[in-house]
Amino acid sequence: MIVVAGEALIDLVPAPVPSAPASALPQLLPQRGGGPYNVAVALGRLGSPTSFCSRVSTDAFGTALLSGLRDAGVDTALVQRGPEPTTLAVADVGSDGSAGYGFYTEGTADRLFALPPALPDGATALSVGTCSLVLEPGASAYEALLRRESGNGVFTTLDPNIRAGLIADADAYRERFLSWLPHVALLKFSVEDARWLADIGSDGDLEAHLAAWLERGPAAIVLTRGGDGLSVWSRGAGRVSVPGTSVTVVDTIGAGDTVNAALLHRLREIDALSHAAVAGLGVEVWRDVLGFAARAAALTCSRSGAEPPYAWELSA
């Protein structure tokens, strides 16, 4: 079983309003979201046994979030409940489909996540990341979960999925990120997030930082490059890249989360959910894994909001 740990929230996504005057207030549609939540739903839709580990509100939004998990076949036994409100993220979608976010997080349920005593028997992988590793006191509990399960031999993945507006002290967060790397088997992020973490501009030497991060512990680092595809830097195969899949982009909400899920799903299918197995993957296997992730992400980009594909859509 793959355990996904982190926040579940509601994305408020702009709805198209034909002929609306420029002065009109935006119409916002609530959609289920949160990076880890999207990863769990995507894994469930792809057919991987998955459990979600979080704290979710008992309000109407929280109930809808749990229903979405169960509809995807995700186990919710590790979900803690609380009366605090659900976190809200207001999405601002650009003309190219890219999304920025404003967050309403004060006093919300997912911030009060507590370290569970144990993961279920048979848990083989743990995926963490996004806001859950920023907002205290839950961030420290998720960090403790990552460290503990890595020590227990569980395959661990990290997607920092940077939301800079939530990070009060960038330098402190960057140091914290480095401290996680010895406990991470697979690191995944976008080019933009990698440059933010490296604290370099668009002309900085990102590859030098990737090599340094790889030396700190991960078996592989996957970098997403939007429409240009995906690349991996791994201990066994070096750098491997695949192109993006051409698609008409509606928005990019949830695309990176779908990549996370697709990577984990494909690695599980080839029995490679271990540090040693990922470190030893060859070039052609990585091309297959990355290509699968690129196709899955493209389908997510072809529809509004975080709507990852089902297994049948990728086998057609």
mmCIF file of C-alpha atoms in Angstrom:
data_model
loop_
_atom_site.group_PDB
_atom_site.id
_atom_site.type_symbol
_atom_site.label_atom_id
_atom_site.label_comp_id
_atom_site.label_asym_id
_atom_site.label_seq_id
_atom_site.Cartn_x
_atom_site.Cartn_y
_atom_site.Cartn_z
ATOM 1 C CA MET A 1 0.000 0.000 0.000
ATOM 2 C CA ILE A 2 1.112 3.557 -0.797
ATOM 3 C CA VAL A 3 0.420 6.084 1.970
ATOM 4 C CA VAL A 4 0.007 9.732 0.960
ATOM 5 C CA ALA A 5 0.345 12.215 3.829
ATOM 6 C CA GLY A 6 -0.525 15.910 3.692
ATOM 7 C CA GLU A 7 -3.248 18.469 3.333
ATOM 8 C CA ALA A 8 -6.681 18.203 1.800
ATOM 9 C CA LEU A 9 -8.279 21.534 0.917
ATOM 10 C CA ILE A 10 -10.791 23.230 -1.338
ATOM 11 C CA ASP A 11 -9.599 25.047 -4.461
ATOM 12 C CA LEU A 12 -11.787 27.971 -5.479
ATOM 13 C CA VAL A 13 -11.351 27.993 -9.254
ATOM 14 C CA PRO A 14 -12.524 30.806 -11.559
ATOM 15 C CA ALA A 15 -15.569 29.888 -13.611
ATOM 16 C CA PRO A 16 -15.891 31.356 -17.112
ATOM 17 C CA VAL A 17 -18.650 33.951 -17.270
ATOM 18 C CA PRO A 18 -19.426 34.977 -20.873
ATOM 19 C CA SER A 19 -19.752 38.710 -21.474
ATOM 20 C CA ALA A 20 -19.099 39.594 -17.829
ATOM 21 C CA PRO A 21 -17.988 43.233 -17.374
ATOM 22 C CA ALA A 22 -14.427 43.821 -16.263
ATOM 23 C CA SER A 23 -15.698 45.223 -12.959
ATOM 24 C CA ALA A 24 -17.670 42.070 -12.107
ATOM 25 C CA LEU A 25 -16.573 39.953 -9.176
ATOM 26 C CA PRO A 26 -15.106 36.589 -10.245
ATOM 27 C CA GLN A 27 -17.318 33.532 -10.048
ATOM 28 C CA LEU A 28 -15.512 30.832 -8.084
ATOM 29 C CA LEU A 29 -16.264 27.118 -8.168
ATOM 30 C CA PRO A 30 -15.209 24.945 -5.193
ATOM 31 C CA GLN A 31 -13.182 21.897 -6.219
ATOM 32 C CA ARG A 32 -11.432 19.278 -4.123
ATOM 33 C CA GLY A 33 -7.684 19.799 -3.946
ATOM 34 C CA GLY A 34 -4.427 20.005 -2.060
ATOM 35 C CA GLY A 35 -1.247 18.467 -3.476
ATOM 36 C CA PRO A 36 -1.215 15.296 -1.344
ATOM 37 C CA TYR A 37 -4.975 14.876 -1.703
ATOM 38 C CA ASN A 38 -4.641 15.037 -5.492
ATOM 39 C CA VAL A 39 -1.825 12.474 -5.405
ATOM 40 C CA ALA A 40 -3.962 10.062 -3.370
ATOM 41 C CA VAL A 41 -6.961 10.425 -5.687
ATOM 42 C CA ALA A 42 -4.768 9.975 -8.763
ATOM 43 C CA LEU A 43 -3.188 6.826 -7.316
ATOM 44 C CA GLY A 44 -6.602 5.414 -6.515
ATOM 45 C CA ARG A 45 -7.876 6.119 -10.018
ATOM 46 C CA LEU A 46 -4.800 4.444 -11.506
ATOM 47 C CA GLY A 47 -5.479 1.342 -9.428
ATOM 48 C CA SER A 48 -2.721 1.420 -6.797
ATOM 49 C CA PRO A 49 -3.757 0.434 -3.248
ATOM 50 C CA THR A 50 -3.608 3.786 -1.446
ATOM 51 C CA SER A 51 -4.245 5.241 2.000
ATOM 52 C CA PHE A 52 -4.583 8.940 2.848
ATOM 53 C CA CYS A 53 -3.058 10.277 6.078
ATOM 54 C CA SER A 54 -4.201 13.746 7.138
ATOM 55 C CA ARG A 55 -6.537 15.757 9.359
ATOM 56 C CA VAL A 56 -9.786 16.746 7.651
ATOM 57 C CA SER A 57 -12.552 19.026 8.862
ATOM 58 C CA THR A 58 -15.985 17.754 9.878
ATOM 59 C CA ASP A 59 -17.554 20.615 7.894
ATOM 60 C CA ALA A 60 -19.343 20.156 4.562
ATOM 61 C CA PHE A 61 -16.127 20.670 2.594
ATOM 62 C CA GLY A 62 -14.345 18.040 4.686
ATOM 63 C CA THR A 63 -17.165 15.569 4.103
ATOM 64 C CA ALA A 64 -16.913 16.196 0.353
ATOM 65 C CA LEU A 65 -13.147 15.656 0.464
ATOM 66 C CA LEU A 66 -13.573 12.281 2.164
ATOM 67 C CA SER A 67 -16.235 11.283 -0.364
ATOM 68 C CA GLY A 68 -13.813 12.072 -3.183
ATOM 69 C CA LEU A 69 -11.169 9.819 -1.653
ATOM 70 C CA ARG A 70 -13.589 6.949 -1.176
ATOM 71 C CA ASP A 71 -14.941 7.332 -4.712
ATOM 72 C CA ALA A 72 -11.355 6.851 -5.937
ATOM 73 C CA GLY A 73 -10.941 3.716 -3.818
ATOM 74 C CA VAL A 74 -8.585 5.372 -1.310
ATOM 75 C CA ASP A 75 -8.544 4.043 2.257
ATOM 76 C CA THR A 76 -9.334 6.757 4.837
ATOM 77 C CA ALA A 77 -8.618 4.901 8.088
ATOM 78 C CA LEU A 78 -5.615 7.183 8.777
ATOM 79 C CA VAL A 79 -7.642 10.393 8.346
ATOM 80 C CA GLN A 80 -8.052 12.374 11.565
ATOM 81 C CA ARG A 81 -11.152 14.575 11.896
ATOM 82 C CA GLY A 82 -11.635 17.921 13.600
ATOM 83 C CA PRO A 83 -14.228 20.713 13.896
ATOM 84 C CA GLU A 84 -11.867 23.363 12.522
ATOM 85 C CA PRO A 85 -12.694 24.763 9.044
ATOM 86 C CA THR A 86 -11.274 23.414 5.802
ATOM 87 C CA THR A 87 -8.333 25.259 4.247
ATOM 88 C CA LEU A 88 -9.281 27.280 1.153
ATOM 89 C CA ALA A 89 -7.023 28.047 -1.821
ATOM 90 C CA VAL A 90 -8.130 30.675 -4.322
ATOM 91 C CA ALA A 91 -6.709 29.859 -7.750
ATOM 92 C CA ASP A 92 -5.762 32.555 -10.253
ATOM 93 C CA VAL A 93 -5.493 30.901 -13.674
ATOM 94 C CA GLY A 94 -3.403 32.708 -16.290
ATOM 95 C CA SER A 95 -4.005 32.855 -20.033
ATOM 96 C CA ASP A 96 -1.551 29.950 -20.517
ATOM 97 C CA GLY A 97 -3.407 27.774 -17.991
ATOM 98 C CA SER A 98 -0.818 28.204 -15.217
ATOM 99 C CA ALA A 99 -2.216 28.724 -11.726
ATOM 100 C CA GLY A 100 -1.202 30.856 -8.769
ATOM 101 C CA TYR A 101 -2.819 30.576 -5.338
ATOM 102 C CA GLY A 102 -3.866 32.611 -2.339
ATOM 103 C CA PHE A 103 -4.490 30.616 0.832
ATOM 104 C CA TYR A 104 -6.809 30.861 3.827
ATOM 105 C CA THR A 105 -5.117 28.635 6.412
ATOM 106 C CA GLU A 106 -5.513 30.247 9.819
ATOM 107 C CA GLY A 107 -6.976 27.796 12.344
ATOM 108 C CA THR A 108 -7.814 25.149 9.744
ATOM 109 C CA ALA A 109 -8.089 21.433 10.379
ATOM 110 C CA ASP A 110 -5.112 20.130 8.388
ATOM 111 C CA ARG A 111 -2.678 22.300 10.369
ATOM 112 C CA LEU A 112 -3.461 20.274 13.513
ATOM 113 C CA PHE A 113 -2.363 16.899 12.117
ATOM 114 C CA ALA A 114 -0.813 14.654 14.770
ATOM 115 C CA LEU A 115 1.789 11.933 14.164
ATOM 116 C CA PRO A 116 -0.008 8.560 13.899
ATOM 117 C CA PRO A 117 1.410 5.743 16.030
ATOM 118 C CA ALA A 118 2.082 3.546 12.979
ATOM 119 C CA LEU A 119 1.292 3.079 9.315
ATOM 120 C CA PRO A 120 -0.805 0.077 8.253
ATOM 121 C CA ASP A 121 0.852 -3.295 7.828
ATOM 122 C CA GLY A 122 1.925 -3.634 4.231
ATOM 123 C CA ALA A 123 2.691 0.058 3.711
ATOM 124 C CA THR A 124 5.529 0.107 1.173
ATOM 125 C CA ALA A 125 5.733 3.789 0.246
ATOM 126 C CA LEU A 126 5.090 7.194 1.793
ATOM 127 C CA SER A 127 4.531 10.394 -0.219
ATOM 128 C CA VAL A 128 4.725 13.822 1.462
ATOM 129 C CA GLY A 129 4.960 17.460 0.454
ATOM 130 C CA THR A 130 3.363 20.845 -0.277
ATOM 131 C CA CYS A 131 1.772 23.102 2.386
ATOM 132 C CA SER A 132 1.720 20.329 4.971
ATOM 133 C CA LEU A 133 5.505 20.670 5.423
ATOM 134 C CA VAL A 134 5.244 24.443 5.938
ATOM 135 C CA LEU A 135 2.344 25.165 8.273
ATOM 136 C CA GLU A 136 2.917 24.388 11.946
ATOM 137 C CA PRO A 137 2.245 22.567 14.158
ATOM 138 C CA GLY A 138 1.350 19.918 11.587
ATOM 139 C CA ALA A 139 4.537 20.444 9.583
ATOM 140 C CA SER A 140 6.681 19.027 12.374
ATOM 141 C CA ALA A 141 4.398 15.995 12.652
ATOM 142 C CA TYR A 142 4.637 15.285 8.915
ATOM 143 C CA GLU A 143 8.410 15.729 9.074
ATOM 144 C CA ALA A 144 8.589 13.263 11.972
ATOM 145 C CA LEU A 145 6.500 10.800 9.929
ATOM 146 C CA LEU A 146 8.916 11.096 6.994
ATOM 147 C CA ARG A 147 11.961 10.513 9.179
ATOM 148 C CA ARG A 148 10.395 7.616 11.080
ATOM 149 C CA GLU A 149 9.134 5.711 8.067
ATOM 150 C CA SER A 150 12.358 6.221 6.141
ATOM 151 C CA GLY A 151 14.128 4.642 9.112
ATOM 152 C CA ASN A 152 11.635 1.766 8.949
ATOM 153 C CA GLY A 153 12.652 1.028 5.361
ATOM 154 C CA VAL A 154 9.567 2.535 3.696
ATOM 155 C CA PHE A 155 10.150 4.009 0.229
ATOM 156 C CA THR A 156 9.713 7.771 0.587
ATOM 157 C CA THR A 157 8.934 10.497 -1.938
ATOM 158 C CA LEU A 158 8.981 14.268 -1.486
ATOM 159 C CA ASP A 159 7.441 17.013 -3.616
ATOM 160 C CA PRO A 160 8.095 20.377 -1.904
ATOM 161 C CA ASN A 161 5.586 22.045 -4.294
ATOM 162 C CA ILE A 162 6.619 25.506 -3.155
ATOM 163 C CA ARG A 163 3.979 28.044 -2.166
ATOM 164 C CA ALA A 164 6.290 30.945 -1.422
ATOM 165 C CA GLY A 165 3.552 33.125 0.052
ATOM 166 C CA LEU A 166 3.168 30.667 2.928
ATOM 167 C CA ILE A 167 6.887 30.512 3.761
ATOM 168 C CA ALA A 168 7.782 33.223 6.264
ATOM 169 C CA ASP A 169 11.528 32.507 6.331
ATOM 170 C CA ALA A 170 12.820 31.288 2.959
ATOM 171 C CA ASP A 171 16.378 30.610 4.151
ATOM 172 C CA ALA A 172 15.173 28.557 7.121
ATOM 173 C CA TYR A 173 12.891 26.530 4.862
ATOM 174 C CA ARG A 174 15.735 25.856 2.428
ATOM 175 C CA GLU A 175 17.862 24.528 5.306
ATOM 176 C CA ARG A 176 14.981 22.371 6.457
ATOM 177 C CA PHE A 177 14.605 21.006 2.932
ATOM 178 C CA LEU A 178 18.256 19.940 2.913
ATOM 179 C CA SER A 179 17.735 18.145 6.237
ATOM 180 C CA TRP A 180 14.981 16.017 4.682
ATOM 181 C CA LEU A 181 17.044 14.706 1.774
ATOM 182 C CA PRO A 182 18.803 11.852 3.633
ATOM 183 C CA HIS A 183 15.307 10.492 4.361
ATOM 184 C CA VAL A 184 13.982 10.778 0.777
ATOM 185 C CA ALA A 185 14.281 8.042 -1.861
ATOM 186 C CA LEU A 186 12.620 9.951 -4.736
ATOM 187 C CA LEU A 187 12.576 13.740 -4.976
ATOM 188 C CA LYS A 188 10.282 15.426 -7.478
ATOM 189 C CA PHE A 189 9.642 19.074 -8.265
ATOM 190 C CA SER A 190 9.179 21.618 -11.033
ATOM 191 C CA VAL A 191 11.987 23.674 -12.541
ATOM 192 C CA GLU A 192 10.546 26.751 -10.834
ATOM 193 C CA ASP A 193 10.481 25.076 -7.416
ATOM 194 C CA ALA A 194 13.998 23.725 -7.859
ATOM 195 C CA ARG A 195 15.333 27.191 -8.687
ATOM 196 C CA TRP A 196 13.514 28.664 -5.685
ATOM 197 C CA LEU A 197 15.029 26.049 -3.385
ATOM 198 C CA ALA A 198 18.472 26.601 -4.911
ATOM 199 C CA ASP A 199 17.954 30.374 -4.563
ATOM 200 C CA ILE A 200 19.136 30.998 -8.107
ATOM 201 C CA GLY A 201 17.725 32.864 -11.095
ATOM 202 C CA SER A 202 16.911 31.501 -14.518
ATOM 203 C CA ASP A 203 20.571 31.728 -15.572
ATOM 204 C CA GLY A 204 21.952 29.916 -12.506
ATOM 205 C CA ASP A 205 23.545 26.460 -12.646
ATOM 206 C CA LEU A 206 20.622 24.295 -11.556
ATOM 207 C CA GLU A 207 22.300 21.021 -12.536
ATOM 208 C CA ALA A 208 25.060 21.611 -9.983
ATOM 209 C CA HIS A 209 22.440 21.895 -7.250
ATOM 210 C CA LEU A 210 20.623 18.782 -8.469
ATOM 211 C CA ALA A 211 23.876 16.824 -8.311
ATOM 212 C CA ALA A 212 24.557 18.105 -4.801
ATOM 213 C CA TRP A 213 21.053 17.214 -3.631
ATOM 214 C CA LEU A 214 21.351 13.734 -5.138
ATOM 215 C CA GLU A 215 24.504 13.191 -3.114
ATOM 216 C CA ARG A 216 22.615 13.937 0.089
ATOM 217 C CA GLY A 217 20.451 10.817 -0.178
ATOM 218 C CA PRO A 218 17.807 10.450 -2.906
ATOM 219 C CA ALA A 219 18.107 7.607 -5.405
ATOM 220 C CA ALA A 220 16.680 9.872 -8.110
ATOM 221 C CA ILE A 221 15.400 13.400 -8.721
ATOM 222 C CA VAL A 222 12.588 14.014 -11.213
ATOM 223 C CA LEU A 223 12.203 17.495 -12.647
ATOM 224 C CA THR A 224 9.040 18.590 -14.449
ATOM 225 C CA ARG A 225 9.448 21.141 -17.250
ATOM 226 C CA GLY A 226 5.834 21.924 -18.149
ATOM 227 C CA GLY A 227 5.083 21.339 -21.806
ATOM 228 C CA ASP A 228 8.741 20.497 -22.415
ATOM 229 C CA GLY A 229 8.420 17.191 -20.564
ATOM 230 C CA LEU A 230 10.220 15.527 -17.670
ATOM 231 C CA SER A 231 13.811 14.685 -16.761
ATOM 232 C CA VAL A 232 15.365 12.466 -14.131
ATOM 233 C CA TRP A 233 18.802 12.550 -12.555
ATOM 234 C CA SER A 234 19.467 9.118 -11.077
ATOM 235 C CA ARG A 235 22.354 7.250 -9.539
ATOM 236 C CA GLY A 236 22.207 4.439 -12.097
ATOM 237 C CA ALA A 237 21.130 6.027 -15.373
ATOM 238 C CA GLY A 238 22.406 9.585 -15.099
ATOM 239 C CA ARG A 239 20.149 12.104 -16.826
ATOM 240 C CA VAL A 240 17.169 10.838 -18.857
ATOM 241 C CA SER A 241 14.536 13.074 -20.467
ATOM 242 C CA VAL A 242 11.240 12.581 -22.271
ATOM 243 C CA PRO A 243 9.193 15.184 -24.178
ATOM 244 C CA GLY A 244 5.826 16.446 -23.031
ATOM 245 C CA THR A 245 2.596 15.103 -24.485
ATOM 246 C CA SER A 246 0.839 17.603 -26.759
ATOM 247 C CA VAL A 247 -2.565 18.640 -25.417
ATOM 248 C CA THR A 248 -4.912 21.620 -25.389
ATOM 249 C CA VAL A 249 -4.342 23.025 -21.911
ATOM 250 C CA VAL A 250 -7.384 24.098 -19.895
ATOM 251 C CA ASP A 251 -5.329 24.661 -16.757
ATOM 252 C CA THR A 252 -2.344 23.066 -15.013
ATOM 253 C CA ILE A 253 -3.999 22.549 -11.617
ATOM 254 C CA GLY A 254 -2.988 19.147 -10.261
ATOM 255 C CA ALA A 255 -0.607 18.301 -13.111
ATOM 256 C CA GLY A 256 2.445 17.968 -10.879
ATOM 257 C CA ASP A 257 0.447 15.906 -8.395
ATOM 258 C CA THR A 258 -0.567 13.573 -11.206
ATOM 259 C CA VAL A 259 3.115 13.184 -12.097
ATOM 260 C CA ASN A 260 3.808 12.173 -8.487
ATOM 261 C CA ALA A 261 1.085 9.566 -8.546
ATOM 262 C CA ALA A 262 2.019 8.228 -11.972
ATOM 263 C CA LEU A 263 5.661 7.800 -10.951
ATOM 264 C CA LEU A 264 4.692 5.882 -7.822
ATOM 265 C CA HIS A 265 2.128 3.786 -9.664
ATOM 266 C CA ARG A 266 4.534 2.789 -12.439
ATOM 267 C CA LEU A 267 7.352 2.048 -9.982
ATOM 268 C CA ARG A 268 4.980 -0.173 -8.005
ATOM 269 C CA GLU A 269 3.986 -2.000 -11.186
ATOM 270 C CA ILE A 270 7.616 -2.861 -11.937
ATOM 271 C CA ASP A 271 8.340 -3.780 -8.310
ATOM 272 C CA ALA A 272 10.788 -0.890 -7.856
ATOM 273 C CA LEU A 273 9.529 0.772 -4.667
ATOM 274 C CA SER A 274 12.870 0.712 -2.887
ATOM 275 C CA HIS A 275 15.873 3.014 -2.800
ATOM 276 C CA ALA A 276 18.129 0.340 -4.262
ATOM 277 C CA ALA A 277 15.714 -0.552 -7.050
ATOM 278 C CA VAL A 278 15.227 3.066 -8.161
ATOM 279 C CA ALA A 279 18.967 3.743 -7.983
ATOM 280 C CA GLY A 280 19.523 0.797 -10.333
ATOM 281 C CA LEU A 281 16.920 1.580 -12.992
ATOM 282 C CA GLY A 282 18.280 1.841 -16.526
ATOM 283 C CA VAL A 283 17.687 4.434 -19.217
ATOM 284 C CA GLU A 284 14.891 2.585 -21.067
ATOM 285 C CA VAL A 285 12.973 1.862 -17.869
ATOM 286 C CA TRP A 286 13.171 5.513 -16.891
ATOM 287 C CA ARG A 287 11.898 6.529 -20.328
ATOM 288 C CA ASP A 288 8.899 4.280 -19.815
ATOM 289 C CA VAL A 289 8.216 5.600 -16.293
ATOM 290 C CA LEU A 290 8.618 9.256 -17.275
ATOM 291 C CA GLY A 291 6.610 8.819 -20.468
ATOM 292 C CA PHE A 292 3.727 7.324 -18.509
ATOM 293 C CA ALA A 293 3.831 10.267 -16.093
ATOM 294 C CA ALA A 294 3.897 12.772 -18.962
ATOM 295 C CA ARG A 295 0.813 11.223 -20.574
ATOM 296 C CA ALA A 296 -1.057 11.189 -17.271
ATOM 297 C CA ALA A 297 -0.224 14.840 -16.550
ATOM 298 C CA ALA A 298 -1.320 15.889 -20.039
ATOM 299 C CA LEU A 299 -4.763 14.399 -19.450
ATOM 300 C CA THR A 300 -5.062 16.340 -16.194
ATOM 301 C CA CYS A 301 -4.132 19.557 -18.016
ATOM 302 C CA SER A 302 -6.839 18.927 -20.609
ATOM 303 C CA ARG A 303 -9.639 19.510 -18.078
ATOM 304 C CA SER A 304 -10.517 22.067 -15.448
ATOM 305 C CA GLY A 305 -9.184 21.636 -11.927
ATOM 306 C CA ALA A 306 -7.345 18.685 -10.443
ATOM 307 C CA GLU A 307 -9.034 15.837 -12.311
ATOM 308 C CA PRO A 308 -6.410 13.094 -12.747
ATOM 309 C CA PRO A 309 -6.985 10.293 -15.231
ATOM 310 C CA TYR A 310 -8.277 6.802 -14.639
ATOM 311 C CA ALA A 311 -6.247 3.736 -15.593
ATOM 312 C CA TRP A 312 -8.470 3.016 -18.604
ATOM 313 C CA GLU A 313 -7.715 6.441 -20.090
ATOM 314 C CA LEU A 314 -4.011 5.647 -20.206
ATOM 315 C CA SER A 315 -4.423 2.151 -21.592
ATOM 316 C CA ALA A 316 -6.683 3.222 -24.467
#
